[in-house]
CSV table of C-alpha atoms in Angstrom, one decimal:
chain,number,residue,atom,x,y,z
A,1,UNK,CA,128.9,169.5,153.7
A,2,UNK,CA,131.6,166.9,154.1
A,3,UNK,CA,133.6,166.9,157.3
A,4,UNK,CA,137.4,166.9,157.0
A,5,UNK,CA,139.6,165.9,159.9
A,6,UNK,CA,142.5,168.5,159.7
A,7,UNK,CA,144.2,167.0,162.7
A,8,UNK,CA,144.4,163.5,161.1
A,9,UNK,CA,145.5,164.9,157.8
A,10,UNK,CA,148.6,166.4,159.6
A,11,UNK,CA,148.9,163.2,161.8
A,12,UNK,CA,148.2,165.1,165.0
A,13,UNK,CA,146.1,164.9,168.2
A,14,UNK,CA,143.3,167.5,168.7
A,15,UNK,CA,145.2,169.2,171.5
A,16,UNK,CA,148.5,169.7,169.4
A,17,UNK,CA,150.4,172.8,170.1
A,18,UNK,CA,151.1,175.6,167.5
A,19,UNK,CA,154.6,174.4,167.3
A,20,UNK,CA,153.5,170.8,166.6
A,21,UNK,CA,151.2,172.0,163.9
A,22,UNK,CA,154.0,174.0,162.2
A,23,UNK,CA,156.4,171.1,162.4
A,24,UNK,CA,154.0,168.6,161.0
A,25,UNK,CA,153.0,170.9,158.2
A,26,UNK,CA,156.7,171.5,157.3
A,27,UNK,CA,157.4,167.7,157.3
A,28,UNK,CA,154.5,166.9,155.1
A,29,UNK,CA,154.9,169.9,152.8
A,30,UNK,CA,158.5,168.8,152.2
A,31,UNK,CA,157.3,165.4,151.3
A,32,UNK,CA,154.3,166.3,149.1
A,33,UNK,CA,154.8,169.8,147.7
A,34,UNK,CA,154.0,169.3,144.0
A,35,UNK,CA,157.0,171.4,142.9
A,36,UNK,CA,159.5,169.2,144.6
A,37,UNK,CA,157.8,165.8,145.2
A,38,UNK,CA,157.7,162.8,142.9
A,39,UNK,CA,155.1,161.0,144.9
A,40,UNK,CA,152.3,159.8,142.7
A,41,UNK,CA,149.4,161.7,144.4
A,42,UNK,CA,151.6,164.6,145.7
A,43,UNK,CA,149.3,167.3,144.4
A,44,UNK,CA,146.2,166.0,146.0
A,45,UNK,CA,147.9,165.2,149.3
A,46,UNK,CA,149.6,168.6,149.4
A,47,UNK,CA,146.2,170.4,148.9
A,48,UNK,CA,144.8,168.5,152.0
A,49,UNK,CA,147.9,169.3,154.0
A,50,UNK,CA,147.9,173.0,153.0
A,51,UNK,CA,144.1,173.3,153.7
A,52,UNK,CA,144.6,171.7,157.2
A,53,UNK,CA,147.4,174.0,158.0
A,54,UNK,CA,145.6,177.2,156.8
A,55,UNK,CA,142.9,176.4,159.3
A,56,UNK,CA,144.9,175.1,162.3
A,57,UNK,CA,147.7,177.8,162.3
A,58,UNK,CA,145.1,180.6,162.7
A,59,UNK,CA,143.9,180.6,166.2
A,60,UNK,CA,140.4,181.9,165.4
A,61,UNK,CA,139.8,179.6,162.5
A,62,UNK,CA,141.1,176.7,164.6
A,63,UNK,CA,138.7,177.6,167.5
A,64,UNK,CA,135.8,177.8,165.0
A,65,UNK,CA,136.8,174.5,163.5
A,66,UNK,CA,137.1,172.8,166.8
A,67,UNK,CA,133.6,174.0,167.8
A,68,UNK,CA,132.2,172.1,164.8
A,69,UNK,CA,133.0,169.0,166.8
A,70,UNK,CA,134.7,165.9,165.7
A,71,UNK,CA,133.0,163.8,163.0
A,72,UNK,CA,134.1,161.0,160.7
A,73,UNK,CA,136.1,162.3,157.7
A,74,UNK,CA,133.8,162.5,154.7
A,75,UNK,CA,130.7,162.3,156.9
A,76,UNK,CA,127.9,164.8,156.0
A,77,UNK,CA,127.3,167.5,158.7
A,78,UNK,CA,125.9,171.0,159.2
A,79,UNK,CA,127.4,173.7,161.4
A,80,UNK,CA,125.4,173.8,164.7
A,81,UNK,CA,123.0,176.9,164.7
A,82,UNK,CA,124.8,178.8,167.4
A,83,UNK,CA,128.1,178.3,165.5
A,84,UNK,CA,127.0,180.7,162.8
A,85,UNK,CA,125.8,183.3,165.3
A,86,UNK,CA,129.1,183.3,167.0
A,87,UNK,CA,131.5,183.0,164.0
A,88,UNK,CA,129.6,184.6,161.1
A,89,UNK,CA,127.3,187.2,162.5
A,90,UNK,CA,127.5,189.4,159.5
A,91,UNK,CA,126.2,186.8,157.2
A,92,UNK,CA,122.8,187.2,158.7
A,93,UNK,CA,119.8,185.5,156.9
A,94,UNK,CA,122.0,185.2,153.8
A,95,UNK,CA,123.9,182.4,155.5
A,96,UNK,CA,123.9,179.4,153.3
A,97,UNK,CA,126.5,176.7,153.3
A,98,UNK,CA,125.1,175.3,150.1
A,99,UNK,CA,127.7,174.6,147.5
A,100,UNK,CA,130.5,175.4,149.9
A,101,UNK,CA,133.1,173.0,151.3
A,102,UNK,CA,134.6,173.2,154.7
A,103,UNK,CA,137.6,175.4,153.7
A,104,UNK,CA,135.3,177.8,151.9
A,105,UNK,CA,133.2,178.1,155.1
A,106,UNK,CA,136.2,178.8,157.2
A,107,UNK,CA,137.4,181.3,154.7
A,108,UNK,CA,134.0,183.1,154.8
A,109,UNK,CA,134.3,183.4,158.5
A,110,UNK,CA,137.3,185.6,158.1
A,111,UNK,CA,135.5,187.6,155.5
A,112,UNK,CA,132.4,188.0,157.7
A,113,UNK,CA,134.4,189.5,160.5
A,114,UNK,CA,135.8,192.1,158.2
A,115,UNK,CA,139.4,191.0,158.4
A,116,UNK,CA,141.7,189.2,156.1
A,117,UNK,CA,141.4,188.7,152.4
A,118,UNK,CA,137.7,188.5,151.5
A,119,UNK,CA,136.4,191.0,154.0
A,120,UNK,CA,138.6,194.0,153.3
A,121,UNK,CA,137.4,196.4,150.6
A,122,UNK,CA,140.6,195.9,148.7
A,123,UNK,CA,140.7,194.2,145.3
A,124,UNK,CA,141.9,190.6,145.1
A,125,UNK,CA,143.3,188.9,142.0
A,126,UNK,CA,141.4,185.7,141.1
A,127,UNK,CA,143.0,182.4,141.7
A,128,UNK,CA,145.3,180.8,139.1
A,129,UNK,CA,144.5,177.3,138.1
A,130,UNK,CA,146.8,174.6,136.9
A,131,UNK,CA,145.6,171.3,135.4
A,132,UNK,CA,147.2,168.3,133.7
A,133,UNK,CA,145.8,167.6,130.2
A,134,UNK,CA,146.8,164.2,128.9
A,135,UNK,CA,146.5,164.0,125.0
A,136,UNK,CA,147.3,161.4,122.4
A,137,UNK,CA,150.0,161.7,119.8
A,138,UNK,CA,147.2,162.0,117.2
A,139,UNK,CA,145.8,164.9,119.2
A,140,UNK,CA,149.2,166.6,119.3
A,141,UNK,CA,149.6,166.1,115.5
A,142,UNK,CA,146.1,167.4,114.5
A,143,UNK,CA,145.3,169.7,117.4
A,144,UNK,CA,142.2,168.8,119.5
A,145,UNK,CA,139.5,170.1,121.6
A,146,UNK,CA,139.1,169.1,125.2
A,147,UNK,CA,136.2,169.6,127.6
A,148,UNK,CA,137.1,171.2,130.8
A,149,UNK,CA,134.9,171.0,133.9
A,150,UNK,CA,136.3,173.1,136.7
A,151,UNK,CA,134.9,174.0,140.0
A,152,UNK,CA,136.6,177.1,141.2
A,153,UNK,CA,136.1,179.1,144.4
A,154,UNK,CA,135.3,182.7,143.4
A,155,UNK,CA,134.4,185.8,145.3
A,156,UNK,CA,130.8,186.9,144.8
A,157,UNK,CA,129.7,190.5,144.8
A,158,UNK,CA,129.8,190.5,148.7
A,159,UNK,CA,133.4,189.3,148.7
A,160,UNK,CA,132.3,185.9,149.9
A,161,UNK,CA,133.8,182.7,148.4
A,162,UNK,CA,131.6,180.4,146.4
A,163,UNK,CA,132.3,177.5,144.4
A,164,UNK,CA,131.2,178.1,140.9
A,165,UNK,CA,131.3,175.4,138.1
A,166,UNK,CA,132.9,176.4,134.9
A,167,UNK,CA,132.4,174.2,131.9
A,168,UNK,CA,134.0,175.1,128.5
A,169,UNK,CA,135.7,173.7,125.6
A,170,UNK,CA,139.4,174.4,125.1
A,171,UNK,CA,141.1,174.2,121.8
A,172,UNK,CA,144.5,172.7,122.1
A,173,UNK,CA,146.3,174.0,119.0
A,174,UNK,CA,148.8,171.9,117.0
A,175,UNK,CA,152.2,171.9,118.4
A,176,UNK,CA,151.6,170.3,121.9
A,177,UNK,CA,154.2,167.9,123.1
A,178,UNK,CA,155.1,166.3,126.5
A,179,UNK,CA,155.7,168.9,129.2
A,180,UNK,CA,154.5,171.9,127.2
A,181,UNK,CA,152.2,174.4,128.9
A,182,UNK,CA,149.5,176.7,127.7
A,183,UNK,CA,148.3,179.8,129.4
A,184,UNK,CA,144.7,180.8,129.0
A,185,UNK,CA,144.6,184.4,130.3
A,186,UNK,CA,141.7,185.3,132.5
A,187,UNK,CA,140.1,181.9,132.6
A,188,UNK,CA,141.1,181.2,136.2
A,189,UNK,CA,139.0,182.4,139.2
A,190,UNK,CA,137.4,185.8,138.9
A,191,UNK,CA,139.0,188.7,140.6
A,192,UNK,CA,137.2,190.6,143.3
A,193,UNK,CA,136.6,194.2,143.5
A,194,UNK,CA,138.6,195.1,140.3
A,195,UNK,CA,141.2,192.6,140.8
A,196,UNK,CA,142.4,190.9,137.7
A,197,UNK,CA,141.0,187.5,136.8
A,198,UNK,CA,143.2,184.5,137.5
A,199,UNK,CA,144.8,182.5,134.6
A,200,UNK,CA,144.3,178.9,133.7
A,201,UNK,CA,147.5,177.0,133.0
A,202,UNK,CA,147.3,173.7,131.1
A,203,UNK,CA,150.1,171.3,131.4
A,204,UNK,CA,150.3,168.9,128.4
A,205,UNK,CA,151.3,165.3,128.8
A,206,UNK,CA,151.4,162.7,126.0
A,207,UNK,CA,149.8,159.4,126.6
A,208,UNK,CA,152.1,156.4,125.6
A,209,UNK,CA,151.6,155.3,122.1
A,210,UNK,CA,151.9,151.7,120.8
A,211,UNK,CA,154.4,152.6,118.1
A,212,UNK,CA,155.8,156.2,118.6
A,213,UNK,CA,157.9,157.6,121.4
A,214,UNK,CA,158.1,161.3,121.7
A,215,UNK,CA,161.2,163.4,122.6
A,216,UNK,CA,160.2,167.0,122.2
A,217,UNK,CA,158.7,167.3,118.8
A,218,UNK,CA,160.8,164.3,117.4
A,219,UNK,CA,159.3,160.8,117.3
A,220,UNK,CA,161.0,157.5,117.5
A,221,UNK,CA,159.7,154.4,115.9
A,222,UNK,CA,161.1,150.8,116.2
A,223,UNK,CA,161.8,149.4,112.8
A,224,UNK,CA,162.3,145.7,112.8
A,225,UNK,CA,164.3,144.3,109.9
A,226,UNK,CA,165.0,140.8,108.8
A,227,UNK,CA,168.8,140.1,108.6
A,228,UNK,CA,168.7,139.9,104.7
A,229,UNK,CA,166.8,143.2,104.6
A,230,UNK,CA,169.5,144.9,106.8
A,231,UNK,CA,172.3,143.4,104.6
A,232,UNK,CA,170.9,144.0,101.2
A,233,UNK,CA,168.9,147.1,101.7
A,234,UNK,CA,165.2,147.5,101.1
A,235,UNK,CA,162.3,149.9,100.9
A,236,UNK,CA,159.6,149.5,103.6
A,237,UNK,CA,156.4,151.3,104.3
A,238,UNK,CA,156.5,152.9,107.8
A,239,UNK,CA,153.6,154.5,109.8
A,240,UNK,CA,153.8,158.2,110.6
A,241,UNK,CA,151.2,160.3,112.4
A,242,UNK,CA,150.4,161.9,109.0
A,243,UNK,CA,150.0,158.5,107.3
A,244,UNK,CA,152.4,155.9,106.0
A,245,UNK,CA,155.5,156.8,103.9
A,246,UNK,CA,158.1,154.7,102.2
A,247,UNK,CA,161.5,154.6,103.7
A,248,UNK,CA,164.7,153.5,101.9
A,249,UNK,CA,166.9,151.2,104.1
A,250,UNK,CA,170.3,151.4,102.6
A,251,UNK,CA,172.4,148.2,102.3
A,252,UNK,CA,174.5,147.2,105.3
A,253,UNK,CA,172.2,148.9,107.8
A,254,UNK,CA,173.2,148.2,111.4
A,255,UNK,CA,171.1,147.4,114.4
A,256,UNK,CA,170.2,150.5,116.6
A,257,UNK,CA,171.1,152.8,113.6
A,258,UNK,CA,168.6,155.7,113.4
A,259,UNK,CA,167.1,156.3,110.0
A,260,UNK,CA,165.8,159.9,109.8
A,261,UNK,CA,162.5,160.9,108.1
A,262,UNK,CA,162.7,164.7,108.1
A,263,UNK,CA,159.7,166.7,109.2
A,264,UNK,CA,157.6,163.6,109.9
A,265,UNK,CA,157.4,164.2,113.6
A,266,UNK,CA,155.2,166.4,115.6
A,267,UNK,CA,154.3,170.0,114.5
A,268,UNK,CA,155.8,172.8,116.6
A,269,UNK,CA,153.9,175.9,117.8
A,270,UNK,CA,155.9,177.9,115.2
A,271,UNK,CA,154.5,175.7,112.4
A,272,UNK,CA,157.6,173.7,111.8
A,273,UNK,CA,157.9,170.0,112.3
A,274,UNK,CA,160.1,167.7,114.2
A,275,UNK,CA,161.7,164.6,112.7
A,276,UNK,CA,160.7,161.0,112.8
A,277,UNK,CA,163.5,158.5,113.5
A,278,UNK,CA,163.2,154.8,112.7
A,279,UNK,CA,165.4,152.9,115.2
A,280,UNK,CA,166.6,149.7,113.4
A,281,UNK,CA,166.1,146.4,115.2
A,282,UNK,CA,167.4,143.3,113.5
A,283,UNK,CA,165.0,140.4,114.3
A,284,UNK,CA,165.3,136.8,113.4
A,285,UNK,CA,162.5,134.2,113.0
A,286,UNK,CA,162.1,131.8,115.9
A,287,UNK,CA,161.0,128.9,113.7
A,288,UNK,CA,162.5,128.1,110.3
A,289,UNK,CA,162.0,125.4,107.7
A,290,UNK,CA,164.6,122.8,106.7
A,291,UNK,CA,165.3,124.6,103.5
A,292,UNK,CA,165.9,127.9,105.2
A,293,UNK,CA,168.2,126.2,107.8
A,294,UNK,CA,170.2,124.7,104.8
A,295,UNK,CA,170.5,128.2,103.3
A,296,UNK,CA,171.7,129.6,106.7
A,297,UNK,CA,174.3,126.9,106.9
A,298,UNK,CA,175.5,127.6,103.4
A,299,UNK,CA,175.8,131.2,104.3
A,300,UNK,CA,177.7,130.4,107.5
A,301,UNK,CA,180.2,128.4,105.5
A,302,UNK,CA,180.6,130.9,102.7
A,303,UNK,CA,180.8,134.2,104.7
A,304,UNK,CA,184.1,135.7,105.8
A,305,UNK,CA,182.3,138.1,108.1
A,306,UNK,CA,183.8,138.2,111.6
A,307,UNK,CA,181.4,140.1,113.9
A,308,UNK,CA,183.6,140.1,116.9
A,309,UNK,CA,186.9,141.0,115.4
A,310,UNK,CA,187.4,143.8,118.0
A,311,UNK,CA,187.5,141.2,120.8
A,312,UNK,CA,191.0,140.1,119.8
A,313,UNK,CA,192.3,143.6,119.2
A,314,UNK,CA,195.1,144.8,121.5
A,315,UNK,CA,193.8,145.9,124.9
A,316,UNK,CA,190.7,143.9,124.8
A,317,UNK,CA,192.0,141.3,127.1
A,318,UNK,CA,193.3,142.0,130.6
A,319,UNK,CA,197.0,141.2,130.5
B,1,UNK,CA,127.2,177.7,130.2
B,2,UNK,CA,129.6,177.0,127.4
B,3,UNK,CA,132.2,179.5,126.4
B,4,UNK,CA,134.4,179.0,123.4
B,5,UNK,CA,138.1,179.8,124.2
B,6,UNK,CA,139.7,181.9,121.8
B,7,UNK,CA,143.0,183.0,123.2
B,8,UNK,CA,145.4,180.3,124.2
B,9,UNK,CA,149.0,181.1,124.5
B,10,UNK,CA,151.9,178.6,124.4
B,11,UNK,CA,154.3,179.3,127.1
B,12,UNK,CA,157.0,179.6,124.5
B,13,UNK,CA,155.3,182.6,123.0
B,14,UNK,CA,155.4,184.6,126.2
B,15,UNK,CA,157.5,187.7,126.5
B,16,UNK,CA,156.8,189.8,129.7
B,17,UNK,CA,158.4,192.6,131.5
B,18,UNK,CA,159.4,192.4,135.1
B,19,UNK,CA,156.3,194.2,136.4
B,20,UNK,CA,154.0,191.8,134.4
B,21,UNK,CA,155.9,188.8,135.7
B,22,UNK,CA,155.2,190.1,139.2
B,23,UNK,CA,151.5,190.5,138.4
B,24,UNK,CA,151.3,187.1,136.8
B,25,UNK,CA,153.0,185.2,139.7
B,26,UNK,CA,152.0,187.4,142.7
B,27,UNK,CA,155.8,187.8,143.6
B,28,UNK,CA,156.8,191.2,144.7
B,29,UNK,CA,159.0,193.0,142.2
B,30,UNK,CA,161.7,193.4,144.7
B,31,UNK,CA,162.0,189.7,145.2
B,32,UNK,CA,161.9,189.1,141.6
B,33,UNK,CA,164.8,191.5,141.1
B,34,UNK,CA,166.8,189.7,143.8
B,35,UNK,CA,166.1,186.3,142.0
B,36,UNK,CA,167.2,187.8,138.7
B,37,UNK,CA,170.4,189.3,140.2
B,38,UNK,CA,171.2,185.9,141.8
B,39,UNK,CA,170.7,184.3,138.3
B,40,UNK,CA,167.8,182.1,139.4
B,41,UNK,CA,165.5,183.8,136.9
B,42,UNK,CA,167.1,184.8,133.7
B,43,UNK,CA,165.8,187.6,131.2
B,44,UNK,CA,165.9,186.8,127.5
B,45,UNK,CA,168.1,190.0,127.0
B,46,UNK,CA,170.3,190.4,129.9
B,47,UNK,CA,172.0,193.4,128.6
B,48,UNK,CA,168.9,195.5,128.2
B,49,UNK,CA,167.9,198.2,130.7
B,50,UNK,CA,164.3,197.0,130.5
B,51,UNK,CA,164.7,193.2,130.7
B,52,UNK,CA,162.1,191.0,129.2
B,53,UNK,CA,161.4,187.4,130.3
B,54,UNK,CA,160.2,184.3,128.5
B,55,UNK,CA,158.6,181.0,129.2
B,56,UNK,CA,161.5,179.6,131.3
B,57,UNK,CA,161.4,182.6,133.6
B,58,UNK,CA,157.6,182.6,133.8
B,59,UNK,CA,157.7,178.9,134.8
B,60,UNK,CA,160.5,179.5,137.4
B,61,UNK,CA,158.7,182.5,138.9
B,62,UNK,CA,155.5,180.5,139.3
B,63,UNK,CA,157.5,177.8,141.0
B,64,UNK,CA,159.2,180.4,143.3
B,65,UNK,CA,155.8,182.0,144.1
B,66,UNK,CA,154.3,178.7,145.3
B,67,UNK,CA,157.4,177.7,147.2
B,68,UNK,CA,157.6,181.1,148.9
B,69,UNK,CA,154.0,180.9,150.0
B,70,UNK,CA,154.0,177.3,151.2
B,71,UNK,CA,157.4,177.1,152.8
B,72,UNK,CA,158.0,180.7,153.8
B,73,UNK,CA,161.3,180.9,151.9
B,74,UNK,CA,163.4,184.0,151.4
B,75,UNK,CA,165.1,185.0,148.1
B,76,UNK,CA,168.4,183.1,148.8
B,77,UNK,CA,166.6,179.8,149.6
B,78,UNK,CA,164.3,180.3,146.6
B,79,UNK,CA,167.3,180.8,144.3
B,80,UNK,CA,168.9,177.7,145.6
B,81,UNK,CA,165.7,175.6,145.1
B,82,UNK,CA,165.1,177.0,141.7
B,83,UNK,CA,168.7,176.1,140.7
B,84,UNK,CA,168.2,172.5,141.9
B,85,UNK,CA,164.7,172.2,140.2
B,86,UNK,CA,166.4,173.4,136.9
B,87,UNK,CA,169.0,170.7,137.2
B,88,UNK,CA,166.3,168.1,137.8
B,89,UNK,CA,164.3,169.3,134.8
B,90,UNK,CA,167.5,169.0,132.7
B,91,UNK,CA,168.3,165.5,133.9
B,92,UNK,CA,164.6,164.4,133.4
B,93,UNK,CA,164.7,165.8,129.9
B,94,UNK,CA,167.9,163.8,129.2
B,95,UNK,CA,166.3,160.7,130.6
B,96,UNK,CA,163.2,161.1,128.3
B,97,UNK,CA,165.4,161.7,125.3
B,98,UNK,CA,167.5,158.5,126.1
B,99,UNK,CA,164.4,156.4,126.6
B,100,UNK,CA,162.9,157.6,123.4
B,101,UNK,CA,166.0,156.5,121.5
B,102,UNK,CA,166.2,153.1,123.1
B,103,UNK,CA,164.5,150.5,121.1
B,104,UNK,CA,161.6,148.3,122.4
B,105,UNK,CA,160.3,150.8,125.1
B,106,UNK,CA,156.7,150.7,123.9
B,107,UNK,CA,156.1,147.1,124.8
């Protein structure tokens, strides 16, 4: 079993007072709680902090933990033989720390002494699980299957916590987009003694795509046009998640204008489709030939177009 | 062991009663009622005698349940936090939408 230094996680010395422990927890929870924190590794950090606090705030658990001695974090260790006799007498010969991590071990200790959650003969709902599922835009468009490999603590028939691996395939139906959530009823941790099974929550995130940007079920695509295409209008082939389609660009199309392709965005859970918007960019060649330059010059001399007419309108200058 | 999942529910498709919401989130029904009367969790059909709750309420109630557990917050503090989280969600949504509209963001 890997050792965890709960004091170090909370930034405390081993002799810290109850009050110090509570203060350290509050400070770190405020910083890393996944519901309020934007720190990159908030969720992981908060789990460590919460686990450390769950142990150290409870005088019995803390004493049991202290008697395990101090080891290097991550170092493999076994509880000393007399530790089990003192803290977990009811486990008897069945005692095995196999497949448990340190927090499971300390949770069992409560169960073994007939107090607290696991030990009471009351029913316990299973734990809910929430995981982030990154998918591609193509996955969102077509639906996809993902492999889930979860390691959940569960109560066994004796009310003891064990870590049980669960591997299964989950079908993400069409209709997913950034920030959407799926609930898979009953696929979280198993309930104990008639308690309902926990649920599994999947939080969908979309991976960035080279061409498309998603906003809900609408997609945005940059559409670069040459100046003459924007002026004269044209018809261009544009990629969509469902395959290329032709888009008519009307004459006098302006930069940053949005050309809408109805129902070419992502499907919704209700079976409708978002739209795809082509965002017009007007791009110019960086290298041109002599004859092109001559044509541009001719255009410059011929055209009466004044792109900055509004600069000279009333109110444009400070007076 | 491989199990094929059959039932997956989009959050959007959820409609639950107050007692189901309590069961799904582990929040006591009394506290949920307080959060509802404070406007922090809103039913779909506010006028009904048997209010029903949708995806937004389920999401807010899950937040509330975790925050209550981890910070020891009472209903008033929870409704304040939920209100702020809702505002942040709205702002992030606006930011995402503006970013999507801005050309040249993929590169």
